[in-house]
Coordinates of C-alpha atoms in Angstrom, one line a residue:
Chain A
M1429 CA 34.7 6.1 -38.6
A1430 CA 34.6 9.3 -36.6
Q1431 CA 37.5 11.7 -36.4
I1432 CA 39.6 11.4 -33.2
I1433 CA 41.9 14.2 -31.9
E1434 CA 43.6 13.8 -28.6
S1435 CA 44.3 16.8 -26.4
I1436 CA 46.5 16.6 -23.2
P1437 CA 46.5 20.1 -21.5
N1438 CA 48.7 20.6 -18.5
I1439 CA 47.1 22.8 -15.9
S1440 CA 49.1 24.5 -13.1
E1441 CA 47.2 22.8 -10.2
G1442 CA 48.1 19.4 -8.7
R1443 CA 46.9 19.8 -5.1
R1444 CA 43.4 21.3 -4.8
Q1445 CA 41.2 18.4 -5.9
D1446 CA 38.1 20.7 -6.2
V1447 CA 39.9 22.8 -8.8
I1448 CA 41.2 19.8 -10.7
G1449 CA 37.8 18.3 -10.7
A1450 CA 36.1 21.5 -11.9
C1451 CA 38.5 21.7 -14.8
A1452 CA 37.9 18.1 -15.8
D1453 CA 34.2 18.7 -15.5
A1454 CA 34.4 21.6 -17.9
V1455 CA 35.7 19.2 -20.5
R1456 CA 33.1 16.6 -19.6
G1457 CA 30.4 19.2 -20.1
V1458 CA 31.0 19.4 -23.9
P1459 CA 29.0 16.8 -25.9
G1460 CA 31.2 14.5 -28.0
C1461 CA 34.2 14.9 -25.8
T1462 CA 35.4 12.0 -23.6
V1463 CA 37.9 12.5 -20.7
L1464 CA 40.2 9.5 -20.7
D1465 CA 42.5 10.3 -17.8
V1466 CA 43.3 12.9 -15.1
Q1467 CA 46.7 12.7 -13.5
S1468 CA 47.9 15.0 -10.8
D1469 CA 51.3 15.5 -9.3
A1470 CA 51.3 17.3 -6.0
S1471 CA 55.1 18.1 -5.9
H1472 CA 55.0 19.5 -9.4
N1473 CA 51.6 21.1 -8.5
R1474 CA 50.4 20.2 -11.9
S1475 CA 47.7 18.0 -13.6
V1476 CA 47.4 16.5 -17.0
I1477 CA 43.9 16.1 -18.4
T1478 CA 43.6 13.7 -21.4
Y1479 CA 40.5 13.8 -23.6
I1480 CA 39.4 12.9 -27.2
G1481 CA 36.7 14.0 -29.6
D1482 CA 36.4 15.5 -33.1
A1483 CA 37.9 18.9 -33.9
K1484 CA 34.8 20.9 -32.9
A1485 CA 34.2 19.0 -29.6
V1486 CA 37.9 19.3 -28.7
E1487 CA 38.0 23.0 -29.6
D1488 CA 35.0 23.8 -27.4
A1489 CA 36.2 21.6 -24.5
T1490 CA 39.6 23.2 -24.6
I1491 CA 38.1 26.7 -24.4
A1492 CA 35.8 25.6 -21.5
L1493 CA 38.8 24.1 -19.7
A1494 CA 41.0 27.2 -20.2
A1495 CA 38.2 29.4 -19.0
K1496 CA 37.7 27.4 -15.8
A1497 CA 41.4 27.2 -15.1
A1498 CA 41.7 31.0 -15.6
E1499 CA 38.9 31.5 -13.1
L1500 CA 40.3 29.2 -10.4
I1501 CA 44.1 29.3 -10.7
D1502 CA 46.2 32.4 -9.8
L1503 CA 49.8 31.8 -10.8
N1504 CA 50.9 34.6 -8.4
H1505 CA 50.2 32.1 -5.6
H1506 CA 51.4 29.0 -7.4
T1507 CA 54.4 27.0 -6.1
G1508 CA 55.9 23.9 -7.6
E1509 CA 59.1 22.6 -9.2
H1510 CA 57.9 22.3 -12.7
P1511 CA 58.4 25.2 -15.2
R1512 CA 55.1 26.9 -16.1
V1513 CA 53.8 30.1 -17.8
G1514 CA 50.0 29.7 -17.5
A1515 CA 47.0 28.5 -15.6
T1516 CA 46.5 26.2 -18.6
D1517 CA 50.2 25.9 -19.3
V1518 CA 50.5 23.9 -22.5
I1519 CA 47.8 22.5 -24.8
P1520 CA 48.9 19.9 -27.3
F1521 CA 46.6 18.5 -30.0
V1522 CA 47.5 15.1 -31.5
P1523 CA 46.0 13.5 -34.6
I1524 CA 44.8 9.9 -33.8
R1525 CA 42.3 8.9 -36.5
D1526 CA 40.9 10.4 -39.7
C1527 CA 42.8 13.5 -39.1
S1528 CA 46.0 15.1 -40.5
M1529 CA 48.7 17.0 -38.7
E1530 CA 47.5 20.1 -40.7
D1531 CA 44.0 19.6 -39.2
C1532 CA 45.5 19.8 -35.7
V1533 CA 47.6 22.8 -36.6
E1534 CA 44.4 24.6 -37.8
L1535 CA 42.6 23.6 -34.6
S1536 CA 45.5 25.0 -32.5
K1537 CA 45.2 28.3 -34.3
R1538 CA 41.4 28.5 -33.8
V1539 CA 41.9 27.7 -30.1
G1540 CA 44.7 30.3 -29.8
R1541 CA 42.6 33.0 -31.4
R1542 CA 39.6 32.2 -29.1
M1543 CA 41.7 32.1 -25.9
A1544 CA 43.0 35.6 -26.8
D1545 CA 39.6 37.0 -27.9
E1546 CA 37.3 35.4 -25.3
L1547 CA 39.6 34.9 -22.3
H1548 CA 42.3 37.6 -22.8
I1549 CA 45.1 35.1 -22.5
P1550 CA 48.0 35.6 -24.9
V1551 CA 49.0 32.5 -26.8
F1552 CA 52.2 31.2 -28.3
L1553 CA 52.0 28.5 -31.0
Y1554 CA 54.6 25.7 -30.6
E1555 CA 55.8 22.4 -32.2
E1556 CA 54.1 21.8 -35.6
S1557 CA 52.1 25.0 -35.2
A1558 CA 55.1 27.2 -34.5
S1559 CA 55.2 30.5 -36.4
R1560 CA 59.0 30.6 -36.2
P1561 CA 61.7 27.9 -35.7
E1562 CA 62.7 29.1 -32.2
R1563 CA 59.1 28.6 -31.0
R1564 CA 59.0 24.9 -31.9
N1565 CA 60.5 23.7 -28.6
L1566 CA 58.3 24.1 -25.6
A1567 CA 61.2 24.6 -23.2
D1568 CA 62.4 27.7 -25.2
V1569 CA 58.9 29.2 -25.2
R1570 CA 58.5 28.6 -21.5
K1571 CA 61.9 29.8 -20.5
G1572 CA 61.7 32.5 -17.8
G1573 CA 58.4 31.2 -16.5
F1574 CA 55.3 33.1 -15.5
E1575 CA 57.4 35.5 -13.5
G1576 CA 59.6 36.6 -16.4
M1577 CA 56.8 36.6 -19.1
A1578 CA 55.8 40.3 -18.8
E1579 CA 59.4 41.3 -19.7
K1580 CA 59.9 38.4 -22.3
V1581 CA 56.8 39.4 -24.5
M1582 CA 58.2 42.9 -24.9
K1583 CA 61.2 41.5 -26.9
D1584 CA 60.9 41.7 -30.6
E1585 CA 61.1 38.0 -31.1
W1586 CA 58.7 37.0 -28.3
E1587 CA 55.5 38.8 -29.2
P1588 CA 52.7 36.2 -28.7
D1589 CA 51.0 34.8 -31.8
F1590 CA 47.6 35.8 -30.5
G1591 CA 46.4 38.4 -27.9
G1592 CA 49.1 41.0 -27.9
R1593 CA 51.7 41.7 -25.2
T1594 CA 49.5 42.0 -22.1
V1595 CA 50.1 38.9 -20.0
H1596 CA 46.9 37.8 -18.2
R1597 CA 47.3 39.0 -14.5
T1598 CA 46.5 35.7 -12.9
A1599 CA 46.4 33.1 -15.8
G1600 CA 49.6 34.2 -17.6
V1601 CA 50.0 33.0 -21.2
S1602 CA 49.4 29.6 -22.8
V1603 CA 51.4 27.5 -25.3
V1604 CA 49.2 25.8 -27.9
G1605 CA 50.2 23.5 -30.7
A1606 CA 49.9 20.3 -32.8
R1607 CA 52.3 17.4 -32.2
K1608 CA 52.8 13.7 -32.8
P1609 CA 51.7 11.2 -30.2
L1610 CA 54.3 11.3 -27.4
V1611 CA 55.1 8.2 -25.4
A1612 CA 56.5 8.6 -21.9
F1613 CA 58.5 5.6 -20.9
N1614 CA 60.9 4.8 -18.1
W1615 CA 63.6 2.1 -17.7
D1616 CA 64.5 1.1 -14.1
L1617 CA 68.1 -0.1 -13.4
D1618 CA 69.4 -2.5 -10.8
T1619 CA 71.7 0.2 -9.4
D1620 CA 71.4 3.2 -7.2
D1621 CA 74.3 5.0 -9.1
V1622 CA 72.5 7.7 -10.9
R1623 CA 75.6 8.5 -12.9
I1624 CA 75.0 5.3 -14.9
A1625 CA 71.5 6.4 -15.8
K1626 CA 72.7 9.8 -16.8
N1627 CA 75.5 8.3 -19.0
I1628 CA 72.9 6.1 -20.7
A1629 CA 70.5 9.0 -21.2
H1630 CA 73.3 11.0 -22.7
V1631 CA 74.1 8.2 -25.2
I1632 CA 70.5 7.6 -26.3
R1633 CA 69.0 11.1 -26.6
E1634 CA 68.9 12.9 -29.9
K1635 CA 70.3 16.1 -28.5
D1636 CA 73.7 14.5 -27.8
G1637 CA 73.9 12.5 -31.0
G1638 CA 71.7 9.5 -30.0
L1639 CA 68.4 8.2 -31.4
K1640 CA 66.1 10.5 -33.4
D1641 CA 63.1 11.9 -31.5
V1642 CA 64.2 10.6 -28.1
K1643 CA 64.5 12.9 -25.1
A1644 CA 66.1 11.3 -22.1
L1645 CA 67.1 12.0 -18.5
G1646 CA 68.9 10.0 -15.8
L1647 CA 67.1 10.2 -12.5
L1648 CA 67.5 8.8 -9.0
I1649 CA 64.1 7.4 -7.9
E1650 CA 63.0 6.5 -4.4
D1651 CA 60.3 3.7 -4.2
K1652 CA 57.6 5.3 -2.0
E1653 CA 56.7 2.0 -0.3
T1654 CA 60.1 0.4 0.3
G1655 CA 62.3 3.5 0.5
R1656 CA 64.7 1.7 -1.9
K1657 CA 66.5 4.0 -4.3
F1658 CA 67.3 3.1 -7.9
A1659 CA 68.5 4.8 -11.0
Q1660 CA 66.1 5.3 -13.9
V1661 CA 66.4 6.4 -17.6
S1662 CA 63.3 8.5 -18.2
C1663 CA 62.4 9.2 -21.8
N1664 CA 59.9 11.0 -23.9
M1665 CA 59.6 9.2 -27.2
C1666 CA 58.5 11.9 -29.6
D1667 CA 57.9 9.7 -32.6
C1668 CA 57.8 6.0 -32.1
N1669 CA 57.3 5.5 -35.8
V1670 CA 60.9 6.8 -36.3
T1671 CA 62.5 5.4 -33.1
P1672 CA 60.4 2.5 -31.8
L1673 CA 60.3 1.3 -28.2
Y1674 CA 62.2 -1.9 -28.8
R1675 CA 65.2 -0.1 -30.2
V1676 CA 65.6 2.2 -27.2
T1677 CA 65.1 -0.8 -24.9
E1678 CA 67.8 -2.8 -26.6
M1679 CA 70.2 0.2 -26.7
I1680 CA 69.6 0.9 -23.0
K1681 CA 70.3 -2.8 -22.1
S1682 CA 73.4 -2.8 -24.2
E1683 CA 74.8 0.4 -22.7
A1684 CA 73.9 -0.8 -19.2
A1685 CA 75.7 -4.0 -19.7
R1686 CA 79.1 -2.2 -19.8
Y1687 CA 78.5 -1.3 -16.2
G1688 CA 77.3 -4.8 -15.3
V1689 CA 73.8 -3.2 -14.8
R1690 CA 70.5 -4.6 -16.0
V1691 CA 67.0 -3.3 -16.6
T1692 CA 64.8 -4.5 -13.8
N1693 CA 61.5 -3.3 -15.4
T1694 CA 60.0 -0.6 -17.5
E1695 CA 57.0 1.7 -17.1
L1696 CA 54.6 3.2 -19.6
V1697 CA 53.4 6.6 -18.2
G1698 CA 49.9 7.5 -19.4
L1699 CA 48.5 6.4 -22.7
T1700 CA 49.9 5.1 -26.0
P1701 CA 48.4 4.1 -29.3
A1702 CA 48.3 0.3 -29.6
K1703 CA 50.5 0.2 -32.6
F1704 CA 53.6 1.3 -30.7
L1705 CA 53.3 -1.7 -28.4
I1706 CA 52.3 -4.1 -31.2
N1707 CA 55.4 -2.9 -33.0
A1708 CA 57.5 -4.2 -30.1
A1709 CA 55.8 -7.6 -30.3
E1710 CA 56.5 -7.7 -34.0
Y1711 CA 60.2 -7.2 -33.3
Y1712 CA 60.6 -9.6 -30.4
L1713 CA 58.4 -12.3 -31.9
Q1714 CA 60.3 -11.9 -35.2
L1715 CA 57.0 -11.6 -37.1
K1716 CA 57.3 -11.6 -40.9
D1717 CA 54.8 -9.9 -43.2
F1718 CA 52.7 -8.7 -40.4
D1719 CA 49.9 -6.3 -41.4
D1720 CA 48.0 -4.0 -39.0
S1721 CA 44.8 -5.4 -40.6
Q1722 CA 45.6 -8.7 -38.8
V1723 CA 44.6 -7.0 -35.6
L1724 CA 41.0 -7.7 -35.1
E1725 CA 40.2 -4.3 -33.5
S1726 CA 41.6 -2.5 -36.5
H1727 CA 38.3 -3.4 -38.2
L1728 CA 36.1 -2.2 -35.3
L1729 CA 37.3 1.4 -35.0
Chain B
M1362 CA 29.6 -0.1 -27.2
A1363 CA 28.0 -2.6 -29.6
Q1364 CA 28.3 -6.3 -29.1
I1365 CA 30.8 -8.1 -31.3
I1366 CA 30.8 -11.8 -32.1
E1367 CA 33.3 -13.2 -34.6
S1368 CA 32.4 -16.2 -36.8
I1369 CA 35.0 -18.0 -38.9
P1370 CA 33.1 -20.7 -41.0
N1371 CA 35.2 -23.1 -43.1
I1372 CA 33.6 -24.0 -46.4
S1373 CA 34.6 -26.9 -48.5
E1374 CA 35.6 -24.9 -51.6
G1375 CA 39.0 -23.4 -52.2
R1376 CA 39.2 -23.4 -56.0
R1377 CA 36.1 -22.0 -57.7
Q1378 CA 36.3 -18.2 -57.1
D1379 CA 32.7 -17.7 -58.1
V1380 CA 31.4 -20.1 -55.5
I1381 CA 33.7 -18.6 -52.8
G1382 CA 32.6 -15.1 -53.8
A1383 CA 28.9 -16.0 -53.7
C1384 CA 29.3 -17.4 -50.2
A1385 CA 31.1 -14.3 -48.9
D1386 CA 28.4 -12.1 -50.6
A1387 CA 25.7 -14.0 -48.8
V1388 CA 27.3 -12.8 -45.5
R1389 CA 27.8 -9.2 -46.9
G1390 CA 24.1 -9.1 -47.7
V1391 CA 23.1 -9.2 -44.1
P1392 CA 22.9 -5.6 -42.5
G1393 CA 25.1 -5.2 -39.4
C1394 CA 27.6 -7.9 -40.5
T1395 CA 31.1 -7.1 -41.7
V1396 CA 33.3 -9.5 -43.7
L1397 CA 36.9 -9.1 -42.4
D1398 CA 38.7 -11.7 -44.4
V1399 CA 38.3 -14.4 -47.0
Q1400 CA 41.2 -16.9 -47.3
S1401 CA 41.2 -19.8 -49.7
D1402 CA 43.6 -22.8 -50.0
A1403 CA 43.5 -24.5 -53.3
S1404 CA 45.3 -27.7 -52.2
H1405 CA 43.1 -28.1 -49.2
N1406 CA 40.1 -27.0 -51.4
R1407 CA 38.8 -25.0 -48.5
S1408 CA 38.1 -21.4 -47.6
V1409 CA 37.8 -19.5 -44.3
I1410 CA 35.4 -16.6 -44.2
T1411 CA 35.8 -14.3 -41.2
Y1412 CA 33.0 -11.8 -40.2
I1413 CA 31.8 -9.9 -37.2
G1414 CA 28.5 -8.4 -35.9
D1415 CA 26.1 -8.7 -33.1
A1416 CA 24.4 -12.0 -32.3
K1417 CA 21.4 -11.5 -34.5
A1418 CA 23.4 -10.3 -37.5
V1419 CA 25.9 -13.1 -37.2
E1420 CA 23.0 -15.6 -36.8
D1421 CA 21.3 -14.5 -40.0
A1422 CA 24.6 -14.2 -42.0
T1423 CA 25.6 -17.7 -41.0
I1424 CA 22.3 -19.1 -42.2
A1425 CA 22.6 -17.2 -45.4
L1426 CA 26.1 -18.5 -45.9
A1427 CA 25.2 -22.1 -45.1
A1428 CA 22.2 -21.9 -47.5
K1429 CA 24.4 -20.6 -50.3
A1430 CA 27.2 -23.2 -49.7
A1431 CA 24.6 -26.0 -49.7
E1432 CA 23.3 -24.7 -53.0
L1433 CA 26.7 -24.5 -54.7
I1434 CA 28.9 -27.2 -53.1
D1435 CA 28.4 -30.9 -53.7
L1436 CA 30.7 -32.9 -51.4
N1437 CA 30.3 -36.0 -53.6
H1438 CA 32.5 -34.2 -56.1
H1439 CA 34.9 -32.6 -53.5
T1440 CA 38.6 -33.5 -53.5
G1441 CA 41.2 -32.1 -51.1
E1442 CA 43.5 -33.2 -48.4
H1443 CA 41.8 -31.6 -45.5
P1444 CA 39.3 -33.6 -43.4
R1445 CA 35.7 -32.4 -43.9
V1446 CA 32.1 -33.4 -43.3
G1447 CA 30.0 -30.6 -44.8
A1448 CA 29.7 -27.9 -47.4
T1449 CA 29.9 -25.5 -44.5
D1450 CA 32.2 -27.7 -42.6
V1451 CA 32.7 -26.1 -39.2
I1452 CA 31.2 -22.9 -37.8
P1453 CA 32.8 -21.4 -34.7
F1454 CA 31.4 -18.4 -32.8
V1455 CA 33.9 -16.4 -30.7
P1456 CA 32.9 -13.7 -28.1
I1457 CA 35.0 -10.6 -28.8
R1458 CA 33.2 -7.7 -27.0
D1459 CA 30.2 -7.3 -24.7
C1460 CA 29.4 -10.9 -25.1
S1461 CA 29.9 -14.0 -22.8
M1462 CA 30.8 -17.5 -23.9
E1463 CA 27.3 -18.5 -22.9
D1464 CA 25.9 -16.0 -25.4
C1465 CA 27.9 -17.7 -28.1
V1466 CA 26.8 -21.1 -27.0
E1467 CA 23.1 -20.0 -27.2
L1468 CA 23.8 -18.5 -30.7
S1469 CA 25.4 -21.8 -31.9
K1470 CA 22.2 -23.7 -30.7
R1471 CA 19.9 -21.2 -32.6
V1472 CA 22.0 -21.6 -35.7
G1473 CA 22.1 -25.4 -35.4
R1474 CA 18.3 -25.5 -35.0
R1475 CA 17.8 -23.3 -38.0
M1476 CA 20.2 -25.2 -40.2
A1477 CA 18.3 -28.4 -39.4
D1478 CA 14.8 -26.9 -39.8
E1479 CA 15.4 -24.6 -42.8
L1480 CA 18.2 -26.3 -44.7
H1481 CA 17.8 -29.9 -43.7
I1482 CA 21.4 -30.2 -42.7
P1483 CA 22.1 -32.2 -39.5
V1484 CA 24.3 -30.4 -36.9
F1485 CA 26.7 -31.5 -34.3
L1486 CA 27.5 -29.0 -31.5
Y1487 CA 31.2 -28.9 -30.5
E1488 CA 33.7 -27.2 -28.2
E1489 CA 32.0 -25.1 -25.5
S1490 CA 28.6 -25.9 -27.0
A1491 CA 29.2 -29.7 -27.0
S1492 CA 26.3 -31.8 -25.6
R1493 CA 28.8 -34.6 -24.5
P1494 CA 32.5 -34.6 -23.6
E1495 CA 33.4 -36.7 -26.7
R1496 CA 32.0 -34.0 -29.0
R1497 CA 34.2 -31.2 -27.7
N1498 CA 37.1 -32.0 -30.0
L1499 CA 36.4 -31.1 -33.7
A1500 CA 38.7 -33.9 -34.9
D1501 CA 36.7 -36.5 -33.1
V1502 CA 33.4 -35.2 -34.5
R1503 CA 34.8 -35.0 -38.0
K1504 CA 36.5 -38.5 -37.9
G1505 CA 35.3 -40.6 -40.9
G1506 CA 34.7 -37.6 -43.0
F1507 CA 31.7 -36.9 -45.3
E1508 CA 32.0 -40.4 -46.8
G1509 CA 31.7 -42.2 -43.4
M1510 CA 29.0 -39.9 -42.0
A1511 CA 25.9 -41.9 -43.0
E1512 CA 27.2 -44.8 -41.1
K1513 CA 28.5 -42.8 -38.1
V1514 CA 25.3 -41.0 -37.3
M1515 CA 23.5 -44.4 -36.9
K1516 CA 25.7 -45.2 -33.9
D1517 CA 24.1 -44.6 -30.5
E1518 CA 26.6 -42.0 -29.4
W1519 CA 26.7 -40.1 -32.8
E1520 CA 23.1 -38.9 -33.3
P1521 CA 23.4 -35.3 -34.4
D1522 CA 22.2 -32.6 -31.9
F1523 CA 19.8 -31.2 -34.5
G1524 CA 18.2 -32.6 -37.7
G1525 CA 18.1 -36.3 -37.1
R1526 CA 20.1 -39.0 -38.8
T1527 CA 19.6 -38.2 -42.4
V1528 CA 22.8 -36.7 -43.8
H1529 CA 22.2 -34.0 -46.4
R1530 CA 22.8 -35.7 -49.8
T1531 CA 25.2 -33.0 -51.1
A1532 CA 26.0 -30.7 -48.1
G1533 CA 26.7 -33.4 -45.5
V1534 CA 26.5 -32.3 -41.9
S1535 CA 27.9 -29.2 -40.1
V1536 CA 29.8 -28.8 -36.8
V1537 CA 28.8 -25.7 -34.9
G1538 CA 30.0 -24.3 -31.6
A1539 CA 31.3 -21.6 -29.4
R1540 CA 35.0 -21.3 -28.7
K1541 CA 37.7 -18.9 -27.4
P1542 CA 39.7 -16.8 -29.9
L1543 CA 42.2 -19.1 -31.6
V1544 CA 45.5 -17.8 -32.8
A1545 CA 47.3 -19.6 -35.7
F1546 CA 51.0 -19.0 -35.4
N1547 CA 54.0 -20.5 -37.2
W1548 CA 57.7 -20.5 -36.3
D1549 CA 60.2 -21.1 -39.1
L1550 CA 63.5 -22.7 -38.4
D1551 CA 66.9 -22.4 -40.1
T1552 CA 67.0 -26.1 -40.9
D1553 CA 65.4 -28.4 -43.5
D1554 CA 65.4 -31.3 -41.0
V1555 CA 61.7 -31.7 -40.3
R1556 CA 62.4 -34.1 -37.5
I1557 CA 63.6 -31.2 -35.4
A1558 CA 60.3 -29.3 -36.0
K1559 CA 58.4 -32.5 -35.1
N1560 CA 60.4 -33.0 -31.9
I1561 CA 59.8 -29.4 -30.8
A1562 CA 56.1 -29.7 -31.6
H1563 CA 56.0 -32.9 -29.5
V1564 CA 57.5 -31.1 -26.6
I1565 CA 55.4 -28.0 -26.6
R1566 CA 51.9 -29.4 -27.4
E1567 CA 49.4 -30.0 -24.6
K1568 CA 48.5 -33.5 -25.9
D1569 CA 52.0 -34.8 -25.2
G1570 CA 52.5 -33.1 -21.9
G1571 CA 53.6 -29.6 -23.0
L1572 CA 51.9 -26.2 -22.8
K1573 CA 48.2 -25.9 -22.0
D1574 CA 45.9 -25.1 -24.9
V1575 CA 48.6 -25.4 -27.5
K1576 CA 48.3 -27.7 -30.6
A1577 CA 51.4 -28.1 -32.6
L1578 CA 52.7 -29.9 -35.7
G1579 CA 56.2 -30.1 -37.3
L1580 CA 56.1 -29.4 -41.0
L1581 CA 58.4 -29.2 -44.0
I1582 CA 57.6 -26.0 -45.9
E1583 CA 58.7 -25.1 -49.4
D1584 CA 59.0 -21.4 -50.2
K1585 CA 57.0 -21.0 -53.3
E1586 CA 59.3 -18.2 -54.7
T1587 CA 62.7 -19.5 -53.9
G1588 CA 62.1 -23.3 -53.7
R1589 CA 64.0 -23.3 -50.5
K1590 CA 62.8 -25.9 -48.0
F1591 CA 62.7 -25.3 -44.2
A1592 CA 61.2 -26.9 -41.1
Q1593 CA 58.3 -25.1 -39.4
V1594 CA 56.6 -25.5 -36.0
S1595 CA 52.9 -24.7 -36.8
C1596 CA 50.6 -24.0 -33.8
N1597 CA 47.0 -23.4 -32.9
M1598 CA 47.1 -21.3 -29.7
C1599 CA 43.6 -22.1 -28.3
D1600 CA 43.8 -19.7 -25.3
C1601 CA 46.5 -17.1 -25.3
N1602 CA 45.3 -15.9 -21.9
V1603 CA 46.5 -19.2 -20.5
T1604 CA 49.6 -19.8 -22.7
P1605 CA 50.7 -16.6 -24.2
L1606 CA 52.7 -16.2 -27.5
Y1607 CA 55.9 -15.2 -25.8
R1608 CA 56.0 -18.3 -23.7
V1609 CA 55.7 -20.6 -26.7
T1610 CA 58.2 -18.6 -28.6
E1611 CA 60.8 -18.8 -25.8
M1612 CA 60.2 -22.5 -25.4
I1613 CA 60.6 -23.1 -29.1
K1614 CA 63.9 -21.1 -29.1
S1615 CA 65.2 -23.0 -26.1
E1616 CA 64.3 -26.4 -27.6
A1617 CA 65.7 -25.5 -31.0
A1618 CA 69.0 -24.4 -29.4
R1619 CA 69.8 -28.0 -28.4
Y1620 CA 70.0 -28.8 -32.1
G1621 CA 72.0 -25.6 -32.9
V1622 CA 68.9 -24.4 -34.7
R1623 CA 67.3 -20.9 -34.5
V1624 CA 64.0 -19.3 -35.3
T1625 CA 64.4 -17.3 -38.5
N1626 CA 61.0 -15.6 -38.3
T1627 CA 57.4 -16.2 -37.3
E1628 CA 54.1 -15.7 -39.0
L1629 CA 50.6 -14.8 -37.7
V1630 CA 48.0 -16.5 -39.8
G1631 CA 44.7 -14.5 -40.0
L1632 CA 43.5 -12.3 -37.3
T1633 CA 44.2 -11.9 -33.6
P1634 CA 42.8 -9.7 -30.8
A1635 CA 45.3 -6.9 -30.1
K1636 CA 45.7 -7.9 -26.5
F1637 CA 47.6 -11.1 -27.4
L1638 CA 50.3 -9.1 -29.2
I1639 CA 50.4 -6.4 -26.6
N1640 CA 50.9 -9.1 -24.0
A1641 CA 54.1 -10.1 -25.8
A1642 CA 55.3 -6.5 -25.8
E1643 CA 54.6 -6.4 -22.0
Y1644 CA 56.8 -9.4 -21.5
Y1645 CA 59.7 -8.4 -23.7
L1646 CA 59.7 -4.8 -22.7
Q1647 CA 59.5 -5.9 -19.0
L1648 CA 56.5 -3.6 -18.5
K1649 CA 55.5 -3.2 -14.8
D1650 CA 52.0 -2.4 -13.7
F1651 CA 50.7 -2.1 -17.3
D1652 CA 47.0 -1.7 -17.6
D1653 CA 44.9 -2.3 -20.8
S1654 CA 43.3 1.1 -20.2
Q1655 CA 46.8 2.6 -21.1
V1656 CA 46.1 1.7 -24.7
L1657 CA 44.4 4.6 -26.3
E1658 CA 42.1 2.6 -28.5
S1659 CA 40.7 0.7 -25.5
H1660 CA 38.7 3.9 -24.9
L1661 CA 37.5 4.2 -28.5
L1662 CA 35.7 0.8 -28.9

């Protein structure tokens, strides 16, 4: 049973395939590290590289990735809608197997220290690794973006955790930390009235008094093939052990029903641990006394 | 990526723990073989031992198990409700990973040959390994039981595939073959009228014109703790790729509704590959464009 840590860095390049490929290859070049997925978004000008390995392999791969991104990406010439502060913008570490959250926190601190020392990129620790409460939330750390960072780090409360107050001229700063597995999940509605999706998002998200560990937005989506527009509830499920997929699904269906609206389909974005889907099967099939060890593959890992 | 074959032999002993333990230990003694589960049923006087490994490990473990069972179990003194023909009654091989059905058929023939040569136990091949159509179905091969076997093997059409016509004096014969993963699943109803469960079983099972690859029985179950009696639809799902769990569940709910009866809960017996549960989540969550590679663990095996 080998230790498995997942890392999902976001780099600030979603258009130049040679740059994205070189960054992914930097990860692939580290023995014991496996790249699972590379997803690029041209309009956000941003890519997500997913890889797994043990703590040492993931540490080395992350440094190699950050070095390559710093070499090839200049944020002074970056355009894109998504907020960002660094060439390697955010680096989450997620415990998957034979690994505690504390192991991932320690890993994030080693990576932060090395990025500062070896690459001269200041690092903020966030989420479970945060050194102060106001740094837990990524959006708060990233507020002001690359353009506002030189000024922000001069504030008393925003000195980076590693690397001092000199923002890297082209690569900015990075936000590094440990977090639970995040599941990105969307619910499409049979309406083009985005207000309905926004109302549902408002009801279900934790911030406004809804379900714990759920972040939600109401969006209007245009199907690229058909041109058809439809409303979507787009969620980040930050802890499916606390708020499982089925509960959000049933609440969205129930809230949509008051408008005479139905869920037409859902979408899982990226990867999820099997247990979060099996948990939905357990609910809908009304399984009693189910045990994870009844899943054949649980004995193979 | 190592090859994984699952074997689930049924031995004709469900009461003497020392015998059951010795048989499981015979499997554990073979390097590369992992015992996942040992389930015994005292009233059936029968145990199911589940193990996995590559073809060579599973072959050696199965021979070691059959030798130990033949040494310790005498069918002349066996009592129990369940039909049986051998000390090691039936030996299925199931392809799980990096393995074709044909690989498992070949494995079953090697095991059958060795049981005949080394242990003097005649063997019938069944299911995917069957040498004739009338030997595919286990119930047909087993018909007549241990007591009727000496006479049965003398018939033209019932000469064993290996080992000739001399039934082993104490260990009987064995039925060996390759098959798809079988999922044993029960649906409990909020009624004690077993006729309703029998009617539903009749409607859903393939034999009577229902769903493909589904075997079903209606049973009256007594809860051992509370003494409460309830009707149950008990199924063997012989190919969940063809008829998935959700479809049977929805059909049972719909048939039960005509009697004003509901499913109170369900039960998975033993093990299942993760994909059959994930498939249910896919249906009930209305997942669109879901791909197995979105399951994190699919990259770890």
